[in-house]
Tab-separated table of C-alpha atoms in Angstrom:
chain	number	residue	atom	x	y	z
A	1	UNK	CA	-46.977	1.434	-10.772
A	2	UNK	CA	-49.935	4.392	-11.140
A	3	UNK	CA	-49.224	7.825	-11.657
A	4	UNK	CA	-51.161	8.018	-7.973
A	5	UNK	CA	-48.556	5.610	-6.555
A	6	UNK	CA	-45.654	7.718	-8.588
A	7	UNK	CA	-46.531	11.328	-6.576
A	8	UNK	CA	-47.088	9.482	-2.779
A	9	UNK	CA	-43.918	7.816	-3.477
A	10	UNK	CA	-42.289	11.029	-3.958
A	11	UNK	CA	-43.800	12.576	-1.403
A	12	UNK	CA	-42.970	9.566	1.446
A	13	UNK	CA	-38.980	10.473	-0.321
A	14	UNK	CA	-39.014	13.897	0.014
A	15	UNK	CA	-39.230	13.834	4.206
A	16	UNK	CA	-36.792	11.520	6.376
A	17	UNK	CA	-38.265	7.787	5.850
A	18	UNK	CA	-38.148	6.978	9.559
A	19	UNK	CA	-37.945	2.150	10.719
A	20	UNK	CA	-41.344	2.823	12.147
A	21	UNK	CA	-42.522	4.406	8.541
A	22	UNK	CA	-40.699	0.721	7.950
A	23	UNK	CA	-42.628	-1.057	9.247
A	24	UNK	CA	-45.639	0.188	9.179
A	25	UNK	CA	-45.690	-0.295	5.131
A	26	UNK	CA	-44.303	-4.234	5.439
A	27	UNK	CA	-47.683	-3.998	8.201
A	28	UNK	CA	-44.847	-5.989	10.674
A	29	UNK	CA	-44.000	-4.999	13.933
A	30	UNK	CA	-40.286	-1.742	14.437
A	31	UNK	CA	-38.970	-4.945	16.072
A	32	UNK	CA	-39.464	-6.787	13.184
A	33	UNK	CA	-37.740	-4.464	10.513
A	34	UNK	CA	-35.201	-3.860	12.751
A	35	UNK	CA	-33.961	-7.317	13.139
A	36	UNK	CA	-34.219	-7.856	8.565
A	37	UNK	CA	-32.970	-4.741	8.079
A	38	UNK	CA	-29.784	-5.676	10.284
A	39	UNK	CA	-29.328	-8.971	9.377
A	40	UNK	CA	-30.756	-9.986	11.854
A	41	UNK	CA	-33.679	-12.021	10.798
A	42	UNK	CA	-32.949	-15.341	10.049
A	43	UNK	CA	-31.284	-15.616	13.500
A	44	UNK	CA	-34.913	-14.243	15.205
A	45	UNK	CA	-36.405	-17.059	12.854
A	46	UNK	CA	-37.651	-14.320	11.605
A	47	UNK	CA	-40.005	-16.182	7.909
A	48	UNK	CA	-38.867	-15.672	4.824
A	49	UNK	CA	-42.527	-14.156	3.451
A	50	UNK	CA	-42.089	-11.098	6.344
A	51	UNK	CA	-38.307	-10.499	5.402
A	52	UNK	CA	-39.536	-9.292	1.624
A	53	UNK	CA	-41.732	-7.178	2.717
A	54	UNK	CA	-39.467	-5.138	4.779
A	55	UNK	CA	-37.190	-5.734	2.004
A	56	UNK	CA	-39.245	-4.458	-0.412
A	57	UNK	CA	-40.411	-1.508	2.082
A	58	UNK	CA	-37.174	0.097	2.390
A	59	UNK	CA	-36.946	-0.173	-0.610
A	60	UNK	CA	-40.516	1.643	-2.165
A	61	UNK	CA	-40.273	4.158	1.176
A	62	UNK	CA	-36.155	4.959	-0.214
A	63	UNK	CA	-34.606	4.227	4.134
A	64	UNK	CA	-31.705	5.175	5.312
A	65	UNK	CA	-30.867	3.651	8.342
A	66	UNK	CA	-29.574	6.151	11.536
A	67	UNK	CA	-25.895	5.832	11.449
A	68	UNK	CA	-25.441	7.743	14.597
A	69	UNK	CA	-28.167	5.668	16.180
A	70	UNK	CA	-26.551	2.563	15.208
A	71	UNK	CA	-22.929	3.441	15.960
A	72	UNK	CA	-24.737	4.133	19.790
A	73	UNK	CA	-26.593	0.661	19.513
A	74	UNK	CA	-23.897	-0.903	18.265
A	75	UNK	CA	-21.069	0.180	19.166
A	76	UNK	CA	-19.216	0.388	15.174
A	77	UNK	CA	-20.105	3.456	13.305
A	78	UNK	CA	-18.817	1.374	9.789
A	79	UNK	CA	-16.029	4.304	9.312
A	80	UNK	CA	-11.830	3.940	9.303
A	81	UNK	CA	-9.648	6.958	9.092
A	82	UNK	CA	-6.580	6.997	6.628
A	83	UNK	CA	-4.186	9.105	7.759
A	84	UNK	CA	-1.011	10.095	5.897
A	85	UNK	CA	2.471	11.839	5.315
A	86	UNK	CA	1.796	12.518	1.690
A	87	UNK	CA	0.939	9.220	-0.043
A	88	UNK	CA	-2.612	10.628	-0.013
A	89	UNK	CA	-0.982	13.411	-2.898
A	90	UNK	CA	1.549	11.001	-4.957
A	91	UNK	CA	0.467	9.520	-8.041
A	92	UNK	CA	3.468	6.735	-7.730
A	93	UNK	CA	0.981	4.802	-5.065
A	94	UNK	CA	-2.296	6.066	-5.539
A	95	UNK	CA	-2.857	1.936	-6.404
A	96	UNK	CA	-2.877	1.881	-2.409
A	97	UNK	CA	-5.827	4.121	-1.943
A	98	UNK	CA	-7.526	2.750	-4.128
A	99	UNK	CA	-6.891	-0.945	-2.446
A	100	UNK	CA	-7.651	0.369	0.933
A	101	UNK	CA	-11.112	2.117	-0.974
A	102	UNK	CA	-12.013	-1.647	-2.487
A	103	UNK	CA	-11.549	-3.363	0.490
A	104	UNK	CA	-12.501	-1.342	3.283
A	105	UNK	CA	-16.592	-1.569	0.728
A	106	UNK	CA	-16.248	-4.344	0.607
A	107	UNK	CA	-16.363	-4.902	4.659
A	108	UNK	CA	-19.041	-1.697	4.471
A	109	UNK	CA	-17.119	0.737	6.192
A	110	UNK	CA	-16.644	4.254	4.593
A	111	UNK	CA	-12.538	5.571	5.107
A	112	UNK	CA	-12.027	9.396	6.063
A	113	UNK	CA	-8.774	10.546	3.960
A	114	UNK	CA	-6.730	12.489	5.822
A	115	UNK	CA	-3.394	13.976	4.850
A	116	UNK	CA	-0.716	15.858	7.284
A	117	UNK	CA	2.018	16.733	4.631
A	118	UNK	CA	4.720	15.389	7.517
A	119	UNK	CA	3.287	17.873	10.066
A	120	UNK	CA	3.167	16.409	13.464
A	121	UNK	CA	0.873	18.842	14.297
A	122	UNK	CA	-1.898	18.032	12.300
A	123	UNK	CA	-1.095	14.514	12.041
A	124	UNK	CA	-2.672	15.126	15.626
A	125	UNK	CA	-4.889	16.989	15.143
A	126	UNK	CA	-6.269	14.358	12.333
A	127	UNK	CA	-6.356	11.429	14.312
A	128	UNK	CA	-8.344	12.820	17.387
A	129	UNK	CA	-11.066	14.561	14.604
A	130	UNK	CA	-11.400	11.301	13.265
A	131	UNK	CA	-11.875	9.315	17.358
A	132	UNK	CA	-14.313	12.590	18.236
A	133	UNK	CA	-16.490	11.395	14.796
A	134	UNK	CA	-16.160	7.728	16.296
A	135	UNK	CA	-14.396	5.689	14.038
A	136	UNK	CA	-13.692	2.059	13.900
A	137	UNK	CA	-9.557	2.372	13.632
A	138	UNK	CA	-6.809	4.557	11.323
A	139	UNK	CA	-4.900	3.891	9.745
A	140	UNK	CA	-1.241	5.374	9.790
A	141	UNK	CA	0.546	5.296	6.541
A	142	UNK	CA	3.414	6.278	4.845
A	143	UNK	CA	5.149	7.410	1.555
A	144	UNK	CA	8.488	5.577	2.059
A	145	UNK	CA	8.990	2.741	4.039
A	146	UNK	CA	10.838	4.416	7.611
A	147	UNK	CA	9.957	4.165	11.099
A	148	UNK	CA	8.196	5.860	13.002
A	149	UNK	CA	7.218	7.744	16.490
A	150	UNK	CA	3.677	6.548	17.385
A	151	UNK	CA	1.388	9.767	17.935
A	152	UNK	CA	0.177	9.598	21.399
A	153	UNK	CA	-3.340	10.162	20.100
A	154	UNK	CA	-2.690	6.707	18.104
A	155	UNK	CA	-3.245	4.719	21.097
A	156	UNK	CA	-6.978	6.265	22.040
A	157	UNK	CA	-8.089	3.398	19.761
A	158	UNK	CA	-7.185	0.455	17.368
A	159	UNK	CA	-4.655	0.720	14.442
A	160	UNK	CA	-2.416	-0.232	11.825
A	161	UNK	CA	1.343	1.851	10.665
A	162	UNK	CA	1.235	1.490	6.701
A	163	UNK	CA	5.066	1.316	4.922
A	164	UNK	CA	6.266	1.824	8.645
A	165	UNK	CA	6.831	0.033	11.934
A	166	UNK	CA	7.150	1.848	14.965
A	167	UNK	CA	9.958	2.914	16.566
A	168	UNK	CA	10.289	1.669	19.993
A	169	UNK	CA	8.197	-1.155	21.657
A	170	UNK	CA	4.162	-0.412	20.630
A	171	UNK	CA	1.815	-3.110	20.055
A	172	UNK	CA	0.362	-1.267	16.921
A	173	UNK	CA	0.769	-3.932	13.550
A	174	UNK	CA	2.230	-2.877	11.021
A	175	UNK	CA	1.723	-4.204	7.312
A	176	UNK	CA	4.887	-3.277	4.764
A	177	UNK	CA	6.537	-4.681	1.654
A	178	UNK	CA	8.645	-7.575	2.255
A	179	UNK	CA	12.108	-5.680	0.927
A	180	UNK	CA	14.242	-8.159	2.136
A	181	UNK	CA	12.539	-11.180	0.014
A	182	UNK	CA	13.364	-8.096	-2.782
A	183	UNK	CA	16.143	-8.065	-1.900
A	184	UNK	CA	17.046	-10.912	-2.637
A	185	UNK	CA	14.989	-11.348	-5.869
A	186	UNK	CA	16.529	-9.009	-7.365
A	187	UNK	CA	20.041	-10.750	-7.119
A	188	UNK	CA	18.732	-13.796	-7.859
A	189	UNK	CA	17.592	-12.377	-11.755
A	190	UNK	CA	21.662	-12.122	-11.927
A	191	UNK	CA	22.968	-15.159	-10.831
A	192	UNK	CA	19.794	-17.399	-12.569
A	193	UNK	CA	20.913	-15.263	-16.145
A	194	UNK	CA	24.184	-16.343	-15.436
A	195	UNK	CA	26.530	-13.408	-14.012
A	196	UNK	CA	29.078	-14.519	-11.370
A	197	UNK	CA	31.168	-11.240	-11.305
A	198	UNK	CA	30.901	-7.432	-12.373
A	199	UNK	CA	27.654	-6.894	-10.882
A	200	UNK	CA	27.434	-3.805	-8.675
A	201	UNK	CA	24.871	-1.711	-6.376
A	202	UNK	CA	23.903	2.018	-7.286
A	203	UNK	CA	22.371	3.704	-4.731
A	204	UNK	CA	24.121	1.885	-1.237
A	205	UNK	CA	26.206	-0.266	-0.035
A	206	UNK	CA	28.055	-2.391	2.206
A	207	UNK	CA	28.243	-2.571	5.250
A	208	UNK	CA	25.116	0.072	5.476
A	209	UNK	CA	25.997	2.918	3.352
A	210	UNK	CA	22.557	3.541	2.710
A	211	UNK	CA	20.206	6.995	2.891
A	212	UNK	CA	19.007	8.279	6.396
A	213	UNK	CA	16.063	6.928	7.752
A	214	UNK	CA	15.486	4.705	3.856
A	215	UNK	CA	14.447	1.038	5.536
A	216	UNK	CA	13.381	-0.286	2.846
A	217	UNK	CA	17.182	0.521	1.642
A	218	UNK	CA	18.436	-1.655	5.002
A	219	UNK	CA	16.712	-4.381	4.077
A	220	UNK	CA	16.637	-4.603	-0.614
A	221	UNK	CA	20.838	-4.917	1.078
A	222	UNK	CA	21.037	-7.227	2.825
A	223	UNK	CA	18.165	-9.632	0.728
A	224	UNK	CA	21.135	-8.999	-1.719
A	225	UNK	CA	24.163	-10.333	0.172
A	226	UNK	CA	22.131	-13.424	1.690
A	227	UNK	CA	21.449	-13.926	-2.037
A	228	UNK	CA	24.850	-13.477	-3.325
A	229	UNK	CA	26.519	-14.746	-0.165
A	230	UNK	CA	24.486	-17.595	-0.932
A	231	UNK	CA	25.356	-18.016	-4.387
A	232	UNK	CA	29.459	-17.484	-3.073
A	233	UNK	CA	29.501	-13.963	-5.181
A	234	UNK	CA	30.731	-10.997	-4.197
A	235	UNK	CA	29.289	-7.346	-4.923
A	236	UNK	CA	32.159	-6.402	-7.494
A	237	UNK	CA	31.530	-2.397	-5.964
A	238	UNK	CA	28.904	-0.308	-4.948
A	239	UNK	CA	27.966	3.824	-5.231
A	240	UNK	CA	25.955	5.432	-2.554
A	241	UNK	CA	23.535	8.026	-3.229
A	242	UNK	CA	21.982	10.430	-0.558
A	243	UNK	CA	18.663	10.431	-2.600
A	244	UNK	CA	17.762	7.735	-5.313
A	245	UNK	CA	16.804	10.271	-7.874
A	246	UNK	CA	16.856	10.167	-11.692
A	247	UNK	CA	20.442	12.467	-11.679
A	248	UNK	CA	22.092	11.122	-9.153
A	249	UNK	CA	22.245	7.224	-10.218
A	250	UNK	CA	23.471	9.506	-13.650
A	251	UNK	CA	26.344	11.038	-11.274
A	252	UNK	CA	27.055	7.222	-10.028
A	253	UNK	CA	27.097	5.224	-13.120
A	254	UNK	CA	29.654	7.689	-14.481
A	255	UNK	CA	31.200	7.269	-11.267
A	256	UNK	CA	31.091	3.326	-11.080
A	257	UNK	CA	32.259	3.007	-15.050
A	258	UNK	CA	35.716	5.830	-14.592
A	259	UNK	CA	36.778	2.901	-12.167
A	260	UNK	CA	35.509	-0.570	-13.953
A	261	UNK	CA	32.804	-1.060	-16.471
A	262	UNK	CA	30.010	-3.796	-15.052
A	263	UNK	CA	28.619	-6.520	-15.814
A	264	UNK	CA	25.156	-5.711	-13.922
A	265	UNK	CA	23.757	-3.532	-12.200
A	266	UNK	CA	21.611	-3.317	-9.429
A	267	UNK	CA	19.482	-0.112	-8.869
A	268	UNK	CA	17.683	1.210	-5.255
A	269	UNK	CA	14.650	2.296	-7.164
A	270	UNK	CA	13.969	2.634	-10.792
A	271	UNK	CA	14.780	6.349	-10.702
A	272	UNK	CA	18.072	5.570	-10.221
A	273	UNK	CA	17.779	3.813	-13.496
A	274	UNK	CA	16.715	5.762	-15.709
A	275	UNK	CA	19.627	7.431	-14.214
A	276	UNK	CA	22.097	4.760	-14.984
A	277	UNK	CA	21.039	4.123	-18.102
A	278	UNK	CA	21.453	7.308	-19.667
A	279	UNK	CA	24.961	7.664	-17.818
A	280	UNK	CA	25.533	4.146	-19.985
A	281	UNK	CA	24.516	5.262	-23.166
A	282	UNK	CA	26.738	7.943	-22.842
A	283	UNK	CA	29.027	5.682	-22.207
A	284	UNK	CA	28.874	4.064	-25.474
A	285	UNK	CA	27.104	0.825	-24.015
A	286	UNK	CA	23.882	-0.505	-24.419
A	287	UNK	CA	20.986	-2.306	-22.421
A	288	UNK	CA	22.072	-5.430	-21.578
A	289	UNK	CA	23.802	-6.173	-24.768
A	290	UNK	CA	27.169	-4.624	-22.648
A	291	UNK	CA	25.204	-4.481	-18.883
A	292	UNK	CA	22.464	-5.793	-17.342
A	293	UNK	CA	20.530	-3.656	-15.144
A	294	UNK	CA	17.753	-4.513	-12.767
A	295	UNK	CA	15.584	-2.059	-9.962
A	296	UNK	CA	13.403	-2.119	-7.696
A	297	UNK	CA	8.931	-0.150	-7.319
A	298	UNK	CA	8.186	-0.660	-11.110
A	299	UNK	CA	8.132	3.131	-11.424
A	300	UNK	CA	4.988	3.955	-14.143
A	301	UNK	CA	8.011	4.882	-16.543
A	302	UNK	CA	9.877	1.613	-16.424
A	303	UNK	CA	7.379	0.051	-18.821
A	304	UNK	CA	8.224	2.768	-21.078
A	305	UNK	CA	12.076	2.862	-21.230
A	306	UNK	CA	13.851	1.373	-24.319
A	307	UNK	CA	15.069	-1.311	-23.176
A	308	UNK	CA	12.057	-1.871	-20.991
A	309	UNK	CA	12.711	-2.099	-16.737
A	310	UNK	CA	12.818	-5.901	-15.156
A	311	UNK	CA	12.028	-4.514	-12.007
A	312	UNK	CA	10.706	-5.382	-8.192
A	313	UNK	CA	7.058	-4.172	-7.382
A	314	UNK	CA	5.883	-2.525	-4.609
A	315	UNK	CA	2.201	-3.896	-4.540
A	316	UNK	CA	0.590	-0.679	-3.764
A	317	UNK	CA	-2.543	-1.683	-4.088
A	318	UNK	CA	-1.962	-5.376	-1.805
A	319	UNK	CA	-0.669	-2.786	0.665
A	320	UNK	CA	-4.143	-0.741	0.875
A	321	UNK	CA	-5.968	-4.015	0.769
A	322	UNK	CA	-4.618	-5.156	2.890
A	323	UNK	CA	-3.797	-2.010	6.315
A	324	UNK	CA	-7.623	-2.175	6.312
A	325	UNK	CA	-8.067	-6.467	6.912
A	326	UNK	CA	-5.612	-6.057	8.957
A	327	UNK	CA	-7.167	-3.622	10.998
A	328	UNK	CA	-10.737	-4.966	10.675
A	329	UNK	CA	-9.647	-8.970	11.550
A	330	UNK	CA	-8.911	-7.550	15.093
A	331	UNK	CA	-11.953	-4.869	15.232
A	332	UNK	CA	-12.665	-7.385	18.505
A	333	UNK	CA	-9.125	-7.311	19.807
A	334	UNK	CA	-9.422	-4.770	22.514
A	335	UNK	CA	-6.189	-2.485	23.505
A	336	UNK	CA	-4.653	-4.453	26.343
A	337	UNK	CA	-5.432	-8.187	24.244
A	338	UNK	CA	-3.442	-6.614	20.865
A	339	UNK	CA	-0.247	-8.618	19.778
A	340	UNK	CA	2.523	-6.469	17.982
A	341	UNK	CA	2.826	-8.873	14.745
A	342	UNK	CA	4.220	-7.485	11.001
A	343	UNK	CA	3.003	-8.650	7.589
A	344	UNK	CA	4.744	-8.447	4.930
A	345	UNK	CA	3.214	-7.927	1.368
A	346	UNK	CA	5.303	-10.203	-1.718
A	347	UNK	CA	7.292	-7.514	-3.974
A	348	UNK	CA	6.366	-9.844	-7.543
A	349	UNK	CA	9.420	-9.334	-9.773
A	350	UNK	CA	8.675	-7.553	-13.490
A	351	UNK	CA	10.254	-9.375	-16.044
A	352	UNK	CA	11.079	-7.898	-19.340
A	353	UNK	CA	14.251	-6.821	-21.256
A	354	UNK	CA	16.481	-4.391	-19.194
A	355	UNK	CA	18.614	-8.041	-18.028
A	356	UNK	CA	20.755	-10.985	-20.600
A	357	UNK	CA	21.811	-14.105	-20.365
A	358	UNK	CA	25.658	-14.403	-19.901
A	359	UNK	CA	28.631	-17.733	-20.084
A	360	UNK	CA	31.773	-17.947	-17.676
A	361	UNK	CA	33.838	-18.168	-21.306
A	362	UNK	CA	31.551	-15.184	-22.916
A	363	UNK	CA	33.835	-12.114	-21.822
A	364	UNK	CA	31.422	-9.448	-20.510
A	365	UNK	CA	33.137	-6.486	-20.139
A	366	UNK	CA	33.728	-4.229	-22.991
A	367	UNK	CA	37.654	-2.961	-23.748
A	368	UNK	CA	36.945	0.247	-24.139
A	369	UNK	CA	34.130	2.883	-22.174
A	370	UNK	CA	34.051	6.395	-23.719
A	371	UNK	CA	33.230	9.130	-21.078
């Protein structure tokens, strides 16, 4: 392009380029340019030569469509609201945002992200503000799997619950990790390694001794029970914890060791397992030589502890992707047509070094534990 051409192009970009400018430069009607730029060129039998001219004109002029006008015309703003409690600022679940952003971008949508810090009033304001900006739908996300009261403001448009189930009846679909199958997976890891007795639980216990409001605890416990019962194996014991932090995992394991040295531990999350590791080490027991350990979540430190922790991973990235896909796949449905659905996302097993294979003839319990 000549110097004069560059200067002309620079002047063109300094002002707002309209559809009429693109059409004029391409030598076509404004209607034809609109069909091409909206992706309807083939449908409206626009020739490939005209389509090429329009696209070249749009590139050369730096044309950007008027999103507000297109939203009014098409009924879609190509935007999605993502409202969470604290998931947006927790490194542990940052991949949820990444997955949602990738899925939205692949479907030519932008993501507006807001965080409530658990404040119901702020949650209401964020949802209403996003509706005011005509988002195509809203994902309401929770940091941990639980039941939530669906905000009334969420019922004004399309929505999906992420990592949450509605408390009570609701037509809003949910996207959740498959915690029950994860429980089965954790139990099968020990069963496949030959553990048939001396399996203890750290963090929760039957019949339903779990932390308050923890849906993951209930479902993981259900899956563990199902897999062990199917194999004819009983849980040797359990130490429930009100919260799943390392210090409580340490305390629970110490309490367990005072009664009977375990063959294996199923910890209800990795933070509990980190505490259990320390308690076992303090008692002179080695993982997995003396005690096998399996856990859940795949915390970033699970592959850094020694021995590396075998765990069933939370699929953060896949959860974020699935929430956007479920929302957009149902974009044509009217609120009255929605069907309640729960979409379960598989939790993959991360096999590492904390589980050893045993035989029935082999003694798995030390005769002395140093506490």
